[in-house]
mmCIF file of C-alpha atoms in Angstrom:
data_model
loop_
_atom_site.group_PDB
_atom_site.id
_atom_site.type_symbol
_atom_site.label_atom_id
_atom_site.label_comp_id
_atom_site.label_asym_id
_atom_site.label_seq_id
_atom_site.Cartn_x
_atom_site.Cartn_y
_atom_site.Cartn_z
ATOM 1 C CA UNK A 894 16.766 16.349 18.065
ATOM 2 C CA UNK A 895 13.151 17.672 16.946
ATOM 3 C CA UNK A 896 10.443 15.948 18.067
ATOM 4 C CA UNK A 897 9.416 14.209 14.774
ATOM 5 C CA UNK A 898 12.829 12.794 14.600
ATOM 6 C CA UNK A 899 12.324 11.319 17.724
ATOM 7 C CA UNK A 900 8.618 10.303 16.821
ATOM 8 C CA UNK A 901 10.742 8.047 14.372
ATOM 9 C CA UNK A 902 13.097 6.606 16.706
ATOM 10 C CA UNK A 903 10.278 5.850 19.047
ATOM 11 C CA UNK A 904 9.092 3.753 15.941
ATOM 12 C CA UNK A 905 12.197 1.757 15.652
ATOM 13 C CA UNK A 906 12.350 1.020 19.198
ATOM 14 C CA UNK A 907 9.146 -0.378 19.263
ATOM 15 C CA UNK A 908 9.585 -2.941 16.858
ATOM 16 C CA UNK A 909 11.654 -5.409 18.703
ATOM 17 C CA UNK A 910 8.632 -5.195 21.197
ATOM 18 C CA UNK A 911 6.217 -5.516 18.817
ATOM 19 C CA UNK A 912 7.617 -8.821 17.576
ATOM 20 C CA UNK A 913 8.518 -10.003 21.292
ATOM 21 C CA UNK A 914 4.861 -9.404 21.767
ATOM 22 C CA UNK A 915 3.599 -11.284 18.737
ATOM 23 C CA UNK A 916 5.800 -14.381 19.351
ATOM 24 C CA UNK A 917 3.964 -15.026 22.370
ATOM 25 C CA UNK A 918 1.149 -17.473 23.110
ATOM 26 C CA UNK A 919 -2.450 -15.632 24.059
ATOM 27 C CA UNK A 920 -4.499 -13.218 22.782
ATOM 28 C CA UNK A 921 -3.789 -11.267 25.342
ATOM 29 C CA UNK A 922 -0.058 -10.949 24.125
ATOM 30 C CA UNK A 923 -1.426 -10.553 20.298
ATOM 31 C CA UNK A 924 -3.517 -7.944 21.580
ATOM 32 C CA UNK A 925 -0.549 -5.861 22.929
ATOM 33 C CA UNK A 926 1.360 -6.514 19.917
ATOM 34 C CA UNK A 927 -1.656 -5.130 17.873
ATOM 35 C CA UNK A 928 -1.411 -2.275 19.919
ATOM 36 C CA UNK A 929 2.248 -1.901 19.763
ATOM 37 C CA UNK A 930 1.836 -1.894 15.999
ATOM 38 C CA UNK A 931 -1.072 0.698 15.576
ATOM 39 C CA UNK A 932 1.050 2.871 18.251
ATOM 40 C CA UNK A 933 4.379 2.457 15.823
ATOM 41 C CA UNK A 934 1.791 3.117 12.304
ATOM 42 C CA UNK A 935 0.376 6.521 14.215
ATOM 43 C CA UNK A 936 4.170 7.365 15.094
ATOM 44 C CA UNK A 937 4.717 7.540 11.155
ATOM 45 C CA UNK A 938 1.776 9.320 10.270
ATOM 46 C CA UNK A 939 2.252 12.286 13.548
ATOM 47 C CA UNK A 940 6.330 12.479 12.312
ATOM 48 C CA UNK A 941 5.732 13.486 9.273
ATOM 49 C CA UNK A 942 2.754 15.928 9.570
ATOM 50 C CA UNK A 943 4.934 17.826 12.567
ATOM 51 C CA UNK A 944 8.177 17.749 10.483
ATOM 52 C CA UNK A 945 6.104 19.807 7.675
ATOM 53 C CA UNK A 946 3.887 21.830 9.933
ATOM 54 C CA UNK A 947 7.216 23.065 12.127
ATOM 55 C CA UNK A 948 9.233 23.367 8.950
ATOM 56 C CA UNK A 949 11.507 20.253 10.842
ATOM 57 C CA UNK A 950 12.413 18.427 8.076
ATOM 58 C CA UNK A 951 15.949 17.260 7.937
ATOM 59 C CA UNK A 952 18.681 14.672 6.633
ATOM 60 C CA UNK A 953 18.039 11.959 9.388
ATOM 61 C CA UNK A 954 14.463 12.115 9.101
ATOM 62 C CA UNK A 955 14.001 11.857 5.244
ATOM 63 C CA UNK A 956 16.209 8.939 5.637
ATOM 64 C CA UNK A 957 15.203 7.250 9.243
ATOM 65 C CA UNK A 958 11.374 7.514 8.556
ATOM 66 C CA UNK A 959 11.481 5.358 5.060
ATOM 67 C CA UNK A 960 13.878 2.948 7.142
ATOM 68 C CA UNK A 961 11.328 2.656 9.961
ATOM 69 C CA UNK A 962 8.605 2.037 8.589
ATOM 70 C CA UNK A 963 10.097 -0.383 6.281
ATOM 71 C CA UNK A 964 11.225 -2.291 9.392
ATOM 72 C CA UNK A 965 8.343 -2.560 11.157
ATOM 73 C CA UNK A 966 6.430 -4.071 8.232
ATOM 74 C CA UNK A 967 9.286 -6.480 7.177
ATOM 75 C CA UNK A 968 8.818 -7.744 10.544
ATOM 76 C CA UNK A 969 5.352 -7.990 10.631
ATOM 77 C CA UNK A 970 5.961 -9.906 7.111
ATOM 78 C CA UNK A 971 8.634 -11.998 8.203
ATOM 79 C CA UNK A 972 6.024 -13.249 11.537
ATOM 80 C CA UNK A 973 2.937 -13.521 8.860
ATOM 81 C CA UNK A 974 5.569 -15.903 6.744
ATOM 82 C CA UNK A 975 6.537 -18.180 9.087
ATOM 83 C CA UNK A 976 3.486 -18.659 10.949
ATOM 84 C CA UNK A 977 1.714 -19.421 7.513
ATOM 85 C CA UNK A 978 -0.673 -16.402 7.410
ATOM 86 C CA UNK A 979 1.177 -14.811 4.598
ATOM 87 C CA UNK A 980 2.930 -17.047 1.818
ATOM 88 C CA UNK A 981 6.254 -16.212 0.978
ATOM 89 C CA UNK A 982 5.567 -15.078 -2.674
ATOM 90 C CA UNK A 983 3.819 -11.780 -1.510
ATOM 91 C CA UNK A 984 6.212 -10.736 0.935
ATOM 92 C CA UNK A 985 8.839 -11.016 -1.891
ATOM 93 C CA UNK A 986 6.810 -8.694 -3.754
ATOM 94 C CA UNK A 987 6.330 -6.417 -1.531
ATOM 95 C CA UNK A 988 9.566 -6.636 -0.452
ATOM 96 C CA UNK A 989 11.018 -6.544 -3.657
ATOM 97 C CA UNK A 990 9.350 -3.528 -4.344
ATOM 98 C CA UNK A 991 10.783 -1.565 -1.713
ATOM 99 C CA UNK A 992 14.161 -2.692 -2.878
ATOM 100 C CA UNK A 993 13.707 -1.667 -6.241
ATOM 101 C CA UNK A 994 12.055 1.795 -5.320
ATOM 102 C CA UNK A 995 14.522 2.622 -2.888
ATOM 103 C CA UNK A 996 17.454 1.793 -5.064
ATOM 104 C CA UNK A 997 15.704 3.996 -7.857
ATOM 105 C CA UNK A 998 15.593 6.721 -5.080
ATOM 106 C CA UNK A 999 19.506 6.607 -4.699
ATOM 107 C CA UNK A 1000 20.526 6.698 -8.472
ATOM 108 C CA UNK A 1001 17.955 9.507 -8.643
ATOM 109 C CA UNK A 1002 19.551 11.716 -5.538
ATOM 110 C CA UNK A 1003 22.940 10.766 -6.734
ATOM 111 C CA UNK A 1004 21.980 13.113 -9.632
ATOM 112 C CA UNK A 1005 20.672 15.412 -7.283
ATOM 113 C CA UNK A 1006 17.105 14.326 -8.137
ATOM 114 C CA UNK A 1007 14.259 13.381 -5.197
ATOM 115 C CA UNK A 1008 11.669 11.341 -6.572
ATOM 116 C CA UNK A 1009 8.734 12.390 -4.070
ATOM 117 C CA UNK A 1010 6.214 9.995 -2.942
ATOM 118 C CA UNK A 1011 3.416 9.561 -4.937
ATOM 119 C CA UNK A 1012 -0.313 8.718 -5.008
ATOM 120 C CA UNK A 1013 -0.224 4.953 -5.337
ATOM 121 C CA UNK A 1014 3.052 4.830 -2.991
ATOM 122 C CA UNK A 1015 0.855 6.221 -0.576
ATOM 123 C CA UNK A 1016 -1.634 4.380 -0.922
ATOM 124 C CA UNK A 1017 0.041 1.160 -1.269
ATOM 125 C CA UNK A 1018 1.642 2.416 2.723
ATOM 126 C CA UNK A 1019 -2.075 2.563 3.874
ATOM 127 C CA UNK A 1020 -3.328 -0.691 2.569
ATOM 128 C CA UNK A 1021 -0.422 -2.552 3.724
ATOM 129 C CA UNK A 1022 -0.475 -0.958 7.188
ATOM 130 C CA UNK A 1023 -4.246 -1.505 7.468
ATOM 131 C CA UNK A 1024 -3.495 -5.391 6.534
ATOM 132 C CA UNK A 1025 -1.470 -6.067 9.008
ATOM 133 C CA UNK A 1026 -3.580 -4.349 11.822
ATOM 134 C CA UNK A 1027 -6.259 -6.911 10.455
ATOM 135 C CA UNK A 1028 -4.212 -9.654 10.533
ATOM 136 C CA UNK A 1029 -2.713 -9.200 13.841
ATOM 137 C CA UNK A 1030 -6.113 -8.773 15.244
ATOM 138 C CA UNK A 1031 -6.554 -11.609 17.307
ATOM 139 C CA UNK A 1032 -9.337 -13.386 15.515
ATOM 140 C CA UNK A 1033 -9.781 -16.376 13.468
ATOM 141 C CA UNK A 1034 -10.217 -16.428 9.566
ATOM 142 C CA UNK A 1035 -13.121 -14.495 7.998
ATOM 143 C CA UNK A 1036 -15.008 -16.624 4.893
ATOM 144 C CA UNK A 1037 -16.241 -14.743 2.125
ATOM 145 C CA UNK A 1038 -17.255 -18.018 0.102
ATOM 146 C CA UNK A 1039 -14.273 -20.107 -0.612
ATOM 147 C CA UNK A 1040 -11.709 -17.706 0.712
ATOM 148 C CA UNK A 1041 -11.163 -15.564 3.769
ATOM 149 C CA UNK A 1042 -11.166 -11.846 3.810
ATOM 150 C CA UNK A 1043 -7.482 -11.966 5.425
ATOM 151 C CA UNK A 1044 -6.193 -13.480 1.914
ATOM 152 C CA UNK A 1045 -8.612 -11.447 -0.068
ATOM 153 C CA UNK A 1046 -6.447 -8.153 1.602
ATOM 154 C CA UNK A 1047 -2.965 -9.258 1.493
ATOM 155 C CA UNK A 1048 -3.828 -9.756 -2.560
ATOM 156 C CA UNK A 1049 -5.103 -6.660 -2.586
ATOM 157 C CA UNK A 1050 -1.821 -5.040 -0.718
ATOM 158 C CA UNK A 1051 0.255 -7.525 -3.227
ATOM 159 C CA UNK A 1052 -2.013 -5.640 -6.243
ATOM 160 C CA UNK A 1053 -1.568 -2.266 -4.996
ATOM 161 C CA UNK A 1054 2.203 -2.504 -4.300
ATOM 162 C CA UNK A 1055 2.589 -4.146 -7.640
ATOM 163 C CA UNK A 1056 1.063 -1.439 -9.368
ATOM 164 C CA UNK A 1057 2.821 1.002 -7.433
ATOM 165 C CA UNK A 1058 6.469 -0.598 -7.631
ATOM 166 C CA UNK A 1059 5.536 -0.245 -11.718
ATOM 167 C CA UNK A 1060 4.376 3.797 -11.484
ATOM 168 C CA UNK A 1061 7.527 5.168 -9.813
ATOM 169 C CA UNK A 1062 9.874 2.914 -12.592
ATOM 170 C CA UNK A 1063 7.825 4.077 -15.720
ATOM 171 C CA UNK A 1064 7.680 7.640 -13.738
ATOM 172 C CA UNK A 1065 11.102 7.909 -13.181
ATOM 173 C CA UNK A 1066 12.709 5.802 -16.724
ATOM 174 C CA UNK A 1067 14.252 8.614 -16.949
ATOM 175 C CA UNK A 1068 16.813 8.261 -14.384
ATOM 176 C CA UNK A 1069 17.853 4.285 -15.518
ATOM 177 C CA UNK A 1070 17.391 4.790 -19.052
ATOM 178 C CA UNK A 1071 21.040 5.165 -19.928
ATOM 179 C CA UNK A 1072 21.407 1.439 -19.081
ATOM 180 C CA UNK A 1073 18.624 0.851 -22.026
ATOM 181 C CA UNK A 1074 20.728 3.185 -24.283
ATOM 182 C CA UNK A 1075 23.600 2.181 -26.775
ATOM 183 C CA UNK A 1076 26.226 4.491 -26.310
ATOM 184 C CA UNK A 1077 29.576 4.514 -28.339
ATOM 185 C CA UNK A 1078 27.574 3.120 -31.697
#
């Protein structure tokens, strides 16, 4: 196994950790979940720069590393949603997005097709990563005016992965378009 794959599998292990770590009362506990988390984000970011740089790439890791790090923020979302931080709404959008994006990966490679990451994908991974390690920090709302920083980010990361869900569809129409067309007529 190359390193970067196990980079990733680190990753996965650490999530049950993370969230052991978050349920727990003190900030001394939310402090080692926060570093838990950063430790499983830098994971993602190292895997995939080695995997290039060694010429590693393989099967498991293009599809383990998507898998990972959609784990470890569904449970990061799934925490924020029940203790109140994140409303329910948002996490279906951003969880709905990686549904829909993933499932428009499949019908794509079962054509033989990748559809690669792009810029707003990418970005959309950053923003979202960099909310959580704010909201996990163990510190108490923010106040710009009449609402907190905190909310004013996980809007943004809702914006971002909106707009991104809606560039890889009208990107790839392409490969669901047939389902659009009348054939037979």
């Amino acid at each position: 196994m190359t390193l970067p794959n196990i980079l990733t599998c680190i990753r996965v292990l650490l999530i049950p950790v993370f969230m052991v770590l978050a349920y727990q009362e003190g900030d001394g506990f939310q402090t080692a979940a926060l570093a838990v988390y950063v430790i499983a984000c830098l994971t993602d970011y190292v895997d995939g720069k080695l995997a290039r740089k060694n010429n590693q790439v393989t099967n498991f890791g293009k599809f383990m590393d998507p898998v990972a790090d959609k784990l470890l923020v569904m449970a990061a979302l799934l925490i924020f949603v029940e203790d109140g931080t994140i409303p329910a709404w948002a996490v279906a959008i951003i969880l709905g997005r990686e549904f829909i994006v993933s499932a428009l990966r499949m019908v794509a490679a079962s054509s033989g097709l990748v559809i690669a990451a792009n810029i707003w994908g990418k970005a959309k991974t950053m923003i979202t990563m960099i909310t959580l390690i704010f909201l996990l920090c163990p510190i108490g709302p923010i106040y710009l005016g009449p609402v907190s920083l905190q909310d004013v980010m996980v809007w943004i990361t809702v914006i971002i992965t909106a707009i991104s869900g809606a560039t890889y569809i009208v990107d790839n129409f392409a490969v669901i378009k047939d389902g659009f067309t009348q054939k037979g007529a």
